[in-house]
Amino acid sequence: MASTIRVRATSSGDTTEVQALIQHPMDSGFVKNSAGELIPPHFIQQLTFEYGGKPVFIADWGPAVSKDPYVKFSFKGGKKGGDLKISWLDNKGASDSFTAKIQ
Amino acid sequence: MRLTFRSAVTGLVLATLTFAAVQISDAADSPNPPADLKAFQKYFTDKFPKLKLKDFVNGPYSMDAGLYKQWKEKEEFPPYEFALAAGKELFNKPFKNGKTFADCFPNKGIGIRQNYPTFDKKQGKVVTLELAVNQCLENNGEKPFSYTKDEMASVTAYMAFTSRGKPFNIKIPNDPRALAAYENGKRYFYTRRGQLNFSCATCHVQIPGDHIRAEVLAPALGILNAMPIYRSEWAGMGTTSRRFTSCNSQVRAVPLTPQDDEYRDLEYYLSYVSNGLPISGPGARP
């Protein structure tokens, strides 16, 4: 199974720009399916980006974030070739992580 | 107030006139697909003189500077990436009998999107890529995919991706049934239907580039080159079948079943008149 996380991190000088796309249904728990039953909530609760063992970006998410979320941010101190670790944890306890090289 | 009204009316009359010009050349005594193609492409290049022919495959993005900018940024991280990966996996996964999709298609299914839909003389009907995918599954004892999304969209997305940049090359063989299918598709395209009394051409020939609420209407030329598409509106992928059925519901007409004869003929006509324009699928649309 391919990873649910796609990342592109590029360093230019002292800032590193990160873009990430995560595959997740992000069901809010307020939507009904075609049979009229509520689709149970299923969403990412925490998303973490770590560089050099330290978190550089943490997002506490809830049901309001849309399906297959996309994140873009930048941080200082990233170096070309460094490892950026991304992980998420959802309300059902599922998780995934991925390590990307900074370009 | 009256002035504005009048200029609006003149605009409408003009639009109708230019629109009619396409139809008149279409409605020559005997069906003439090459002439249709020329008139169809000329209509769009005249209407949008700044655009190159190959730009039309990018639908609404070629029509609106703001959207174009957003799209360029999106293309660095295309939302159809997951479907593409899933499609590649599905495409290469062997069936229960050990065969794969590659065994059903010419050139092992790679780089052939531009040849579909094709007229199959044996079956006597238009075979679209989606239909061919399901026929392949059924011939190998597998369950067919849903025509509108999910696996079907992923597999066709992967197949389209391997054809990117190759020009549409739809052929109408010397067979009266093929010509009849083409004519039927054309008729469907220009026929008004539904509570709103819209034809496909109303939105996609008469007023592409204009807005329907916040949406920019795509030109009919090159519209199928980008299929299947990821639509933000759908929060997912959709095939040509999904686009056709949703178009029909949007004009409050009763959609046909996906891959109905009429829909396949429509796809045949619409693909043929985009011959020469490159495949850009899978695409992303608002």
mmCIF file of C-alpha atoms in Angstrom:
data_model
loop_
_atom_site.group_PDB
_atom_site.id
_atom_site.type_symbol
_atom_site.label_atom_id
_atom_site.label_comp_id
_atom_site.label_asym_id
_atom_site.label_seq_id
_atom_site.Cartn_x
_atom_site.Cartn_y
_atom_site.Cartn_z
ATOM 1 C CA MET A 1 0.000 0.000 0.000
ATOM 2 C CA ALA A 2 1.348 3.318 -1.026
ATOM 3 C CA SER A 3 1.810 5.971 1.630
ATOM 4 C CA THR A 4 -1.068 8.266 2.442
ATOM 5 C CA ILE A 5 1.351 11.166 2.638
ATOM 6 C CA ARG A 6 2.899 13.167 -0.182
ATOM 7 C CA VAL A 7 5.495 15.770 0.722
ATOM 8 C CA ARG A 8 7.614 18.261 -1.093
ATOM 9 C CA ALA A 9 10.101 20.212 0.990
ATOM 10 C CA THR A 10 12.476 22.650 -0.634
ATOM 11 C CA SER A 11 15.136 24.665 1.103
ATOM 12 C CA SER A 12 16.257 28.034 -0.197
ATOM 13 C CA GLY A 13 18.746 29.765 2.060
ATOM 14 C CA ASP A 14 17.476 29.741 5.615
ATOM 15 C CA THR A 15 13.818 28.925 5.026
ATOM 16 C CA THR A 16 12.398 25.584 4.037
ATOM 17 C CA GLU A 17 9.060 25.541 2.288
ATOM 18 C CA VAL A 18 6.953 22.460 2.909
ATOM 19 C CA GLN A 19 3.918 21.279 1.000
ATOM 20 C CA ALA A 20 2.055 18.159 1.974
ATOM 21 C CA LEU A 21 -0.995 16.314 0.753
ATOM 22 C CA ILE A 22 -2.577 13.675 2.939
ATOM 23 C CA GLN A 23 -5.068 11.078 1.842
ATOM 24 C CA HIS A 24 -7.801 10.795 4.418
ATOM 25 C CA PRO A 25 -11.637 10.707 4.245
ATOM 26 C CA MET A 26 -11.991 13.340 7.026
ATOM 27 C CA ASP A 27 -15.613 12.401 7.722
ATOM 28 C CA SER A 28 -17.115 14.988 10.012
ATOM 29 C CA GLY A 29 -19.806 12.762 11.485
ATOM 30 C CA PHE A 30 -22.543 15.123 10.314
ATOM 31 C CA VAL A 31 -22.990 13.769 6.803
ATOM 32 C CA LYS A 32 -25.430 11.060 5.800
ATOM 33 C CA ASN A 33 -24.776 8.381 3.220
ATOM 34 C CA SER A 34 -27.171 7.527 0.401
ATOM 35 C CA ALA A 35 -29.116 5.195 2.732
ATOM 36 C CA GLY A 36 -29.750 8.077 5.125
ATOM 37 C CA GLU A 37 -27.433 6.828 7.859
ATOM 38 C CA LEU A 38 -24.870 9.080 9.488
ATOM 39 C CA ILE A 39 -21.304 8.411 8.371
ATOM 40 C CA PRO A 40 -19.377 8.040 11.645
ATOM 41 C CA PRO A 41 -16.759 10.691 12.365
ATOM 42 C CA HIS A 42 -13.307 9.799 11.090
ATOM 43 C CA PHE A 43 -10.784 12.588 11.004
ATOM 44 C CA ILE A 44 -7.137 13.386 11.656
ATOM 45 C CA GLN A 45 -6.618 14.781 15.142
ATOM 46 C CA GLN A 46 -2.964 15.582 15.083
ATOM 47 C CA LEU A 47 -0.508 16.191 12.300
ATOM 48 C CA THR A 48 3.171 16.617 13.136
ATOM 49 C CA PHE A 49 6.179 17.657 11.101
ATOM 50 C CA GLU A 50 9.518 16.938 12.736
ATOM 51 C CA TYR A 51 12.959 18.057 11.717
ATOM 52 C CA GLY A 52 16.057 16.897 13.570
ATOM 53 C CA GLY A 53 13.903 15.236 16.206
ATOM 54 C CA LYS A 54 12.088 18.468 17.035
ATOM 55 C CA PRO A 55 8.577 19.325 15.918
ATOM 56 C CA VAL A 56 8.521 22.263 13.499
ATOM 57 C CA PHE A 57 4.793 22.264 12.838
ATOM 58 C CA ILE A 58 1.939 20.706 14.764
ATOM 59 C CA ALA A 59 -1.660 20.933 13.660
ATOM 60 C CA ASP A 60 -4.558 19.977 15.910
ATOM 61 C CA TRP A 61 -7.312 19.170 13.490
ATOM 62 C CA GLY A 62 -10.982 18.485 13.841
ATOM 63 C CA PRO A 63 -13.965 17.506 11.720
ATOM 64 C CA ALA A 64 -14.021 20.847 9.907
ATOM 65 C CA VAL A 65 -10.975 20.054 7.780
ATOM 66 C CA SER A 66 -11.862 18.792 4.318
ATOM 67 C CA LYS A 67 -11.098 15.484 2.655
ATOM 68 C CA ASP A 68 -7.527 14.804 1.438
ATOM 69 C CA PRO A 69 -6.125 17.859 3.232
ATOM 70 C CA TYR A 70 -3.300 19.970 1.873
ATOM 71 C CA VAL A 71 -0.853 21.887 4.062
ATOM 72 C CA LYS A 72 1.728 24.473 3.155
ATOM 73 C CA PHE A 73 4.084 26.223 5.568
ATOM 74 C CA SER A 74 7.710 27.215 5.925
ATOM 75 C CA PHE A 75 10.193 27.019 8.742
ATOM 76 C CA LYS A 76 13.691 28.246 9.453
ATOM 77 C CA GLY A 77 16.735 26.089 9.975
ATOM 78 C CA GLY A 78 16.067 23.254 7.522
ATOM 79 C CA LYS A 79 19.018 22.084 5.455
ATOM 80 C CA LYS A 80 19.162 20.429 2.046
ATOM 81 C CA GLY A 81 19.348 16.664 2.431
ATOM 82 C CA GLY A 82 17.890 16.756 5.938
ATOM 83 C CA ASP A 83 15.104 14.424 6.985
ATOM 84 C CA LEU A 84 11.619 15.789 7.547
ATOM 85 C CA LYS A 85 9.317 13.353 9.301
ATOM 86 C CA ILE A 86 5.572 13.693 8.912
ATOM 87 C CA SER A 87 3.050 11.763 10.930
ATOM 88 C CA TRP A 88 -0.664 11.862 11.596
ATOM 89 C CA LEU A 89 -2.990 10.273 14.088
ATOM 90 C CA ASP A 90 -6.759 10.072 13.648
ATOM 91 C CA ASN A 91 -9.679 9.667 16.024
ATOM 92 C CA LYS A 92 -9.899 5.930 15.363
ATOM 93 C CA GLY A 93 -6.307 5.467 16.429
ATOM 94 C CA ALA A 94 -4.993 4.916 12.911
ATOM 95 C CA SER A 95 -1.771 6.631 11.959
ATOM 96 C CA ASP A 96 0.812 6.898 9.234
ATOM 97 C CA SER A 97 4.214 8.462 8.913
ATOM 98 C CA PHE A 98 6.613 9.311 6.153
ATOM 99 C CA THR A 99 10.107 10.717 6.004
ATOM 100 C CA ALA A 100 11.045 13.042 3.183
ATOM 101 C CA LYS A 101 14.417 14.465 2.200
ATOM 102 C CA ILE A 102 14.580 18.227 1.994
ATOM 103 C CA GLN A 103 15.545 19.284 -1.508
ATOM 104 C CA MET B 1 -31.915 50.581 -17.729
ATOM 105 C CA ARG B 2 -33.368 50.171 -21.192
ATOM 106 C CA LEU B 3 -29.920 50.640 -22.730
ATOM 107 C CA THR B 4 -28.418 47.856 -20.697
ATOM 108 C CA PHE B 5 -31.309 45.657 -21.614
ATOM 109 C CA ARG B 6 -30.885 46.339 -25.300
ATOM 110 C CA SER B 7 -27.152 45.669 -25.295
ATOM 111 C CA ALA B 8 -27.818 42.442 -23.475
ATOM 112 C CA VAL B 9 -30.282 41.457 -26.163
ATOM 113 C CA THR B 10 -27.840 42.349 -28.954
ATOM 114 C CA GLY B 11 -25.215 40.266 -27.213
ATOM 115 C CA LEU B 12 -27.548 37.352 -27.071
ATOM 116 C CA VAL B 13 -28.526 37.666 -30.722
ATOM 117 C CA LEU B 14 -24.877 37.835 -31.736
ATOM 118 C CA ALA B 15 -24.078 34.786 -29.651
ATOM 119 C CA THR B 16 -26.974 32.931 -31.193
ATOM 120 C CA LEU B 17 -25.850 33.915 -34.690
ATOM 121 C CA THR B 18 -22.292 32.681 -34.244
ATOM 122 C CA PHE B 19 -23.666 29.590 -32.605
ATOM 123 C CA ALA B 20 -25.958 29.012 -35.538
ATOM 124 C CA ALA B 21 -23.014 29.288 -37.912
ATOM 125 C CA VAL B 22 -21.490 26.189 -36.388
ATOM 126 C CA GLN B 23 -24.725 24.322 -36.715
ATOM 127 C CA ILE B 24 -25.369 25.319 -40.303
ATOM 128 C CA SER B 25 -22.017 24.017 -41.458
ATOM 129 C CA ASP B 26 -22.770 20.926 -39.395
ATOM 130 C CA ALA B 27 -26.134 20.449 -40.965
ATOM 131 C CA ALA B 28 -24.899 19.945 -44.506
ATOM 132 C CA ASP B 29 -26.883 17.460 -46.538
ATOM 133 C CA SER B 30 -24.675 14.457 -45.966
ATOM 134 C CA PRO B 31 -22.635 13.857 -42.814
ATOM 135 C CA ASN B 32 -19.108 15.132 -43.225
ATOM 136 C CA PRO B 33 -17.030 14.619 -40.050
ATOM 137 C CA PRO B 34 -13.805 16.219 -41.361
ATOM 138 C CA ALA B 35 -15.737 19.382 -42.265
ATOM 139 C CA ASP B 36 -17.432 19.324 -38.851
ATOM 140 C CA LEU B 37 -14.055 19.086 -37.165
ATOM 141 C CA LYS B 38 -12.691 22.034 -39.116
ATOM 142 C CA ALA B 39 -15.728 24.214 -38.453
ATOM 143 C CA PHE B 40 -15.829 23.217 -34.781
ATOM 144 C CA GLN B 41 -12.171 24.030 -34.132
ATOM 145 C CA LYS B 42 -12.367 27.229 -36.187
ATOM 146 C CA TYR B 43 -15.341 28.414 -34.143
ATOM 147 C CA PHE B 44 -13.352 28.128 -30.912
ATOM 148 C CA THR B 45 -10.085 29.545 -32.232
ATOM 149 C CA ASP B 46 -12.041 32.510 -33.654
ATOM 150 C CA LYS B 47 -13.865 32.992 -30.379
ATOM 151 C CA PHE B 48 -10.655 32.873 -28.332
ATOM 152 C CA PRO B 49 -7.999 34.209 -30.709
ATOM 153 C CA LYS B 50 -5.386 34.517 -27.953
ATOM 154 C CA LEU B 51 -5.427 30.822 -27.133
ATOM 155 C CA LYS B 52 -3.311 28.218 -28.848
ATOM 156 C CA LEU B 53 -5.151 25.098 -29.918
ATOM 157 C CA LYS B 54 -3.444 22.923 -27.316
ATOM 158 C CA ASP B 55 -4.457 25.341 -24.524
ATOM 159 C CA PHE B 56 -8.101 24.325 -24.897
ATOM 160 C CA VAL B 57 -7.439 21.022 -23.157
ATOM 161 C CA ASN B 58 -7.079 22.905 -19.886
ATOM 162 C CA GLY B 59 -10.737 23.860 -19.846
ATOM 163 C CA PRO B 60 -11.680 26.700 -17.520
ATOM 164 C CA TYR B 61 -8.032 27.333 -16.611
ATOM 165 C CA SER B 62 -7.293 28.555 -20.095
ATOM 166 C CA MET B 63 -10.213 30.997 -19.894
ATOM 167 C CA ASP B 64 -9.498 32.870 -16.688
ATOM 168 C CA ALA B 65 -6.189 34.390 -15.540
ATOM 169 C CA GLY B 66 -6.932 34.000 -11.832
ATOM 170 C CA LEU B 67 -7.933 30.382 -12.167
ATOM 171 C CA TYR B 68 -4.874 29.739 -14.342
ATOM 172 C CA LYS B 69 -2.578 30.960 -11.582
ATOM 173 C CA GLN B 70 -4.282 28.807 -8.964
ATOM 174 C CA TRP B 71 -4.091 25.801 -11.232
ATOM 175 C CA LYS B 72 -0.377 26.233 -11.957
ATOM 176 C CA GLU B 73 0.246 26.144 -8.240
ATOM 177 C CA LYS B 74 -2.024 23.137 -7.849
ATOM 178 C CA GLU B 75 -0.284 21.253 -10.643
ATOM 179 C CA GLU B 76 2.886 21.088 -8.528
ATOM 180 C CA PHE B 77 0.890 18.993 -6.152
ATOM 181 C CA PRO B 78 -1.959 17.634 -8.202
ATOM 182 C CA PRO B 79 -4.946 16.306 -6.254
ATOM 183 C CA TYR B 80 -5.235 13.330 -8.634
ATOM 184 C CA GLU B 81 -1.888 11.940 -7.447
ATOM 185 C CA PHE B 82 -3.446 9.396 -5.111
ATOM 186 C CA ALA B 83 -5.775 8.130 -7.819
ATOM 187 C CA LEU B 84 -2.841 7.858 -10.195
ATOM 188 C CA ALA B 85 -0.886 5.717 -7.735
ATOM 189 C CA ALA B 86 -3.915 3.548 -7.006
ATOM 190 C CA GLY B 87 -4.595 3.229 -10.732
ATOM 191 C CA LYS B 88 -1.072 2.062 -11.494
ATOM 192 C CA GLU B 89 -1.348 -0.570 -8.795
ATOM 193 C CA LEU B 90 -4.755 -1.769 -10.056
ATOM 194 C CA PHE B 91 -3.567 -1.783 -13.640
ATOM 195 C CA ASN B 92 -0.628 -4.053 -12.881
ATOM 196 C CA LYS B 93 -2.395 -6.318 -10.401
ATOM 197 C CA PRO B 94 -3.053 -9.721 -11.967
ATOM 198 C CA PHE B 95 -6.635 -11.027 -12.190
ATOM 199 C CA LYS B 96 -7.567 -14.341 -10.594
ATOM 200 C CA ASN B 97 -6.666 -16.114 -13.851
ATOM 201 C CA GLY B 98 -3.212 -14.537 -13.869
ATOM 202 C CA LYS B 99 -3.852 -12.148 -16.749
ATOM 203 C CA THR B 100 -3.728 -8.363 -16.409
ATOM 204 C CA PHE B 101 -5.236 -5.342 -18.143
ATOM 205 C CA ALA B 102 -2.173 -5.305 -20.384
ATOM 206 C CA ASP B 103 -3.412 -8.515 -22.043
ATOM 207 C CA CYS B 104 -6.659 -6.846 -23.183
ATOM 208 C CA PHE B 105 -5.245 -3.760 -24.871
ATOM 209 C CA PRO B 106 -2.998 -2.998 -27.805
ATOM 210 C CA ASN B 107 0.525 -1.947 -26.747
ATOM 211 C CA LYS B 108 -0.198 -3.469 -23.321
ATOM 212 C CA GLY B 109 -2.534 -0.565 -22.554
ATOM 213 C CA ILE B 110 0.253 2.009 -22.363
ATOM 214 C CA GLY B 111 -0.090 5.237 -24.323
ATOM 215 C CA ILE B 112 -3.347 4.338 -26.049
ATOM 216 C CA ARG B 113 -5.863 6.707 -24.433
ATOM 217 C CA GLN B 114 -5.839 8.963 -27.505
ATOM 218 C CA ASN B 115 -7.370 6.181 -29.648
ATOM 219 C CA TYR B 116 -10.526 5.852 -27.516
ATOM 220 C CA PRO B 117 -13.454 5.857 -28.097
ATOM 221 C CA THR B 118 -13.053 3.628 -31.097
ATOM 222 C CA PHE B 119 -15.641 2.042 -33.361
ATOM 223 C CA ASP B 120 -15.577 -1.712 -32.960
ATOM 224 C CA LYS B 121 -16.722 -3.397 -36.160
ATOM 225 C CA LYS B 122 -17.217 -6.769 -34.486
ATOM 226 C CA GLN B 123 -19.518 -5.388 -31.802
ATOM 227 C CA GLY B 124 -20.978 -2.846 -34.200
ATOM 228 C CA LYS B 125 -20.759 -0.070 -31.626
ATOM 229 C CA VAL B 126 -18.602 2.639 -30.144
ATOM 230 C CA VAL B 127 -16.257 1.299 -27.474
ATOM 231 C CA THR B 128 -15.031 3.835 -24.957
ATOM 232 C CA LEU B 129 -12.015 3.275 -22.754
ATOM 233 C CA GLU B 130 -14.285 2.764 -19.742
ATOM 234 C CA LEU B 131 -16.324 0.163 -21.587
ATOM 235 C CA ALA B 132 -13.155 -1.572 -22.772
ATOM 236 C CA VAL B 133 -11.856 -1.699 -19.197
ATOM 237 C CA ASN B 134 -15.043 -3.361 -17.981
ATOM 238 C CA GLN B 135 -15.187 -5.736 -20.962
ATOM 239 C CA CYS B 136 -11.635 -6.756 -20.097
ATOM 240 C CA LEU B 137 -12.655 -7.430 -16.507
ATOM 241 C CA GLU B 138 -15.741 -9.420 -17.489
ATOM 242 C CA ASN B 139 -13.917 -11.461 -20.126
ATOM 243 C CA ASN B 140 -11.482 -12.504 -17.432
ATOM 244 C CA GLY B 141 -14.176 -13.432 -14.948
ATOM 245 C CA GLU B 142 -13.726 -10.333 -12.784
ATOM 246 C CA LYS B 143 -16.410 -8.044 -11.417
ATOM 247 C CA PRO B 144 -16.800 -4.867 -13.500
ATOM 248 C CA PHE B 145 -16.021 -1.461 -11.965
ATOM 249 C CA SER B 146 -18.532 1.315 -11.367
ATOM 250 C CA TYR B 147 -18.477 3.496 -14.487
ATOM 251 C CA THR B 148 -18.457 6.795 -12.662
ATOM 252 C CA LYS B 149 -15.647 6.879 -10.095
ATOM 253 C CA ASP B 150 -13.291 5.012 -7.754
ATOM 254 C CA GLU B 151 -11.419 2.117 -9.437
ATOM 255 C CA MET B 152 -12.594 3.027 -12.932
ATOM 256 C CA ALA B 153 -11.438 6.618 -12.542
ATOM 257 C CA SER B 154 -8.103 5.467 -11.110
ATOM 258 C CA VAL B 155 -7.355 2.962 -13.863
ATOM 259 C CA THR B 156 -8.344 5.336 -16.654
ATOM 260 C CA ALA B 157 -6.384 8.111 -14.925
ATOM 261 C CA TYR B 158 -3.263 5.970 -15.078
ATOM 262 C CA MET B 159 -3.925 5.028 -18.699
ATOM 263 C CA ALA B 160 -4.515 8.668 -19.654
ATOM 264 C CA PHE B 161 -1.336 9.667 -17.856
ATOM 265 C CA THR B 162 0.706 7.318 -20.037
ATOM 266 C CA SER B 163 -0.784 9.076 -23.075
ATOM 267 C CA ARG B 164 -0.160 12.638 -21.959
ATOM 268 C CA GLY B 165 0.734 14.930 -24.816
ATOM 269 C CA LYS B 166 -0.326 12.499 -27.531
ATOM 270 C CA PRO B 167 -2.944 14.041 -29.837
ATOM 271 C CA PHE B 168 -6.464 12.652 -29.912
ATOM 272 C CA ASN B 169 -6.646 10.314 -32.873
ATOM 273 C CA ILE B 170 -10.252 9.195 -33.196
ATOM 274 C CA LYS B 171 -11.022 7.371 -36.419
ATOM 275 C CA ILE B 172 -14.343 6.940 -38.147
ATOM 276 C CA PRO B 173 -13.984 3.792 -40.215
ATOM 277 C CA ASN B 174 -15.723 3.393 -43.544
ATOM 278 C CA ASP B 175 -18.772 1.763 -42.006
ATOM 279 C CA PRO B 176 -22.274 3.214 -42.143
ATOM 280 C CA ARG B 177 -22.816 2.200 -38.492
ATOM 281 C CA ALA B 178 -19.806 4.250 -37.388
ATOM 282 C CA LEU B 179 -21.057 7.294 -39.227
ATOM 283 C CA ALA B 180 -24.531 6.775 -37.771
ATOM 284 C CA ALA B 181 -23.054 6.632 -34.253
ATOM 285 C CA TYR B 182 -21.135 9.834 -34.926
ATOM 286 C CA GLU B 183 -24.264 11.573 -36.207
ATOM 287 C CA ASN B 184 -26.270 10.335 -33.242
ATOM 288 C CA GLY B 185 -23.658 11.723 -30.840
ATOM 289 C CA LYS B 186 -23.742 15.044 -32.616
ATOM 290 C CA ARG B 187 -27.526 15.137 -32.429
ATOM 291 C CA TYR B 188 -27.385 14.419 -28.711
ATOM 292 C CA PHE B 189 -24.843 17.201 -28.204
ATOM 293 C CA TYR B 190 -27.027 19.858 -29.835
ATOM 294 C CA THR B 191 -30.421 18.671 -28.571
ATOM 295 C CA ARG B 192 -32.017 20.711 -25.806
ATOM 296 C CA ARG B 193 -33.375 18.778 -22.856
ATOM 297 C CA GLY B 194 -34.439 19.025 -19.247
ATOM 298 C CA GLN B 195 -36.420 21.594 -17.327
ATOM 299 C CA LEU B 196 -33.863 24.288 -18.115
ATOM 300 C CA ASN B 197 -33.998 23.493 -21.824
ATOM 301 C CA PHE B 198 -30.224 23.399 -22.222
ATOM 302 C CA SER B 199 -28.218 21.379 -24.669
ATOM 303 C CA CYS B 200 -24.612 20.385 -24.070
ATOM 304 C CA ALA B 201 -23.731 23.070 -26.612
ATOM 305 C CA THR B 202 -25.578 25.803 -24.716
ATOM 306 C CA CYS B 203 -22.897 25.878 -22.025
ATOM 307 C CA HIS B 204 -19.903 24.484 -23.824
ATOM 308 C CA VAL B 205 -20.184 26.018 -27.294
ATOM 309 C CA GLN B 206 -22.292 29.123 -26.880
ATOM 310 C CA ILE B 207 -20.892 30.594 -23.663
ATOM 311 C CA PRO B 208 -17.620 28.941 -22.566
ATOM 312 C CA GLY B 209 -15.464 31.326 -20.569
ATOM 313 C CA ASP B 210 -18.556 32.893 -18.992
ATOM 314 C CA HIS B 211 -19.620 32.120 -15.484
ATOM 315 C CA ILE B 212 -22.350 29.976 -14.033
ATOM 316 C CA ARG B 213 -22.324 31.294 -10.501
ATOM 317 C CA ALA B 214 -18.650 30.974 -9.536
ATOM 318 C CA GLU B 215 -17.819 28.334 -12.137
ATOM 319 C CA VAL B 216 -16.152 29.158 -15.415
ATOM 320 C CA LEU B 217 -17.650 27.118 -18.233
ATOM 321 C CA ALA B 218 -15.216 24.983 -20.172
ATOM 322 C CA PRO B 219 -15.140 24.988 -23.977
ATOM 323 C CA ALA B 220 -16.376 21.798 -25.631
ATOM 324 C CA LEU B 221 -13.183 21.697 -27.659
ATOM 325 C CA GLY B 222 -10.670 19.638 -25.691
ATOM 326 C CA ILE B 223 -13.072 18.973 -22.837
ATOM 327 C CA LEU B 224 -12.618 15.189 -23.010
ATOM 328 C CA ASN B 225 -8.836 15.357 -23.371
ATOM 329 C CA ALA B 226 -8.564 15.937 -19.624
ATOM 330 C CA MET B 227 -10.739 12.986 -18.566
ATOM 331 C CA PRO B 228 -10.863 11.531 -15.992
ATOM 332 C CA ILE B 229 -10.781 14.541 -13.684
ATOM 333 C CA TYR B 230 -10.419 15.353 -10.042
ATOM 334 C CA ARG B 231 -13.142 17.839 -9.154
ATOM 335 C CA SER B 232 -12.947 19.814 -5.972
ATOM 336 C CA GLU B 233 -16.744 19.944 -6.174
ATOM 337 C CA TRP B 234 -16.835 16.134 -5.996
ATOM 338 C CA ALA B 235 -13.900 15.936 -3.581
ATOM 339 C CA GLY B 236 -12.778 13.074 -5.757
ATOM 340 C CA MET B 237 -12.236 11.626 -9.174
ATOM 341 C CA GLY B 238 -14.824 11.224 -11.877
ATOM 342 C CA THR B 239 -14.930 9.696 -15.332
ATOM 343 C CA THR B 240 -16.481 10.952 -18.538
ATOM 344 C CA SER B 241 -19.614 9.008 -17.556
ATOM 345 C CA ARG B 242 -19.812 10.902 -14.286
ATOM 346 C CA ARG B 243 -19.404 14.210 -16.092
ATOM 347 C CA PHE B 244 -22.153 13.392 -18.592
ATOM 348 C CA THR B 245 -24.645 12.243 -15.962
ATOM 349 C CA SER B 246 -23.950 15.206 -13.693
ATOM 350 C CA CYS B 247 -24.232 17.631 -16.634
ATOM 351 C CA ASN B 248 -27.648 16.184 -17.396
ATOM 352 C CA SER B 249 -28.844 16.516 -13.813
ATOM 353 C CA GLN B 250 -27.533 20.068 -13.628
ATOM 354 C CA VAL B 251 -29.854 21.090 -16.452
ATOM 355 C CA ARG B 252 -32.575 19.124 -14.681
ATOM 356 C CA ALA B 253 -32.783 16.422 -17.290
ATOM 357 C CA VAL B 254 -32.978 12.760 -16.449
ATOM 358 C CA PRO B 255 -29.497 11.329 -16.934
ATOM 359 C CA LEU B 256 -29.065 8.175 -18.982
ATOM 360 C CA THR B 257 -27.336 5.123 -17.549
ATOM 361 C CA PRO B 258 -23.559 5.457 -17.771
ATOM 362 C CA GLN B 259 -22.202 4.015 -21.034
ATOM 363 C CA ASP B 260 -25.652 4.101 -22.627
ATOM 364 C CA ASP B 261 -25.503 4.013 -26.451
ATOM 365 C CA GLU B 262 -26.233 7.735 -26.650
ATOM 366 C CA TYR B 263 -23.506 8.642 -24.174
ATOM 367 C CA ARG B 264 -20.955 6.546 -26.021
ATOM 368 C CA ASP B 265 -21.974 8.130 -29.309
ATOM 369 C CA LEU B 266 -21.729 11.555 -27.699
ATOM 370 C CA GLU B 267 -18.235 10.748 -26.482
ATOM 371 C CA TYR B 268 -17.367 9.559 -29.989
ATOM 372 C CA TYR B 269 -18.515 12.812 -31.587
ATOM 373 C CA LEU B 270 -16.996 15.068 -28.961
ATOM 374 C CA SER B 271 -13.655 13.261 -29.046
ATOM 375 C CA TYR B 272 -13.542 13.256 -32.827
ATOM 376 C CA VAL B 273 -13.961 17.026 -33.117
ATOM 377 C CA SER B 274 -11.058 17.433 -30.652
ATOM 378 C CA ASN B 275 -8.740 15.354 -32.853
ATOM 379 C CA GLY B 276 -5.250 16.798 -32.893
ATOM 380 C CA LEU B 277 -5.448 18.233 -29.385
ATOM 381 C CA PRO B 278 -3.197 16.527 -26.840
ATOM 382 C CA ILE B 279 -4.375 14.264 -24.020
ATOM 383 C CA SER B 280 -3.991 16.151 -20.728
ATOM 384 C CA GLY B 281 -5.701 13.676 -18.405
ATOM 385 C CA PRO B 282 -6.015 13.126 -15.595
ATOM 386 C CA GLY B 283 -7.066 16.708 -15.040
ATOM 387 C CA ALA B 284 -8.063 18.793 -12.068
ATOM 388 C CA ARG B 285 -11.123 21.015 -12.140
ATOM 389 C CA PRO B 286 -12.688 23.367 -9.579
#
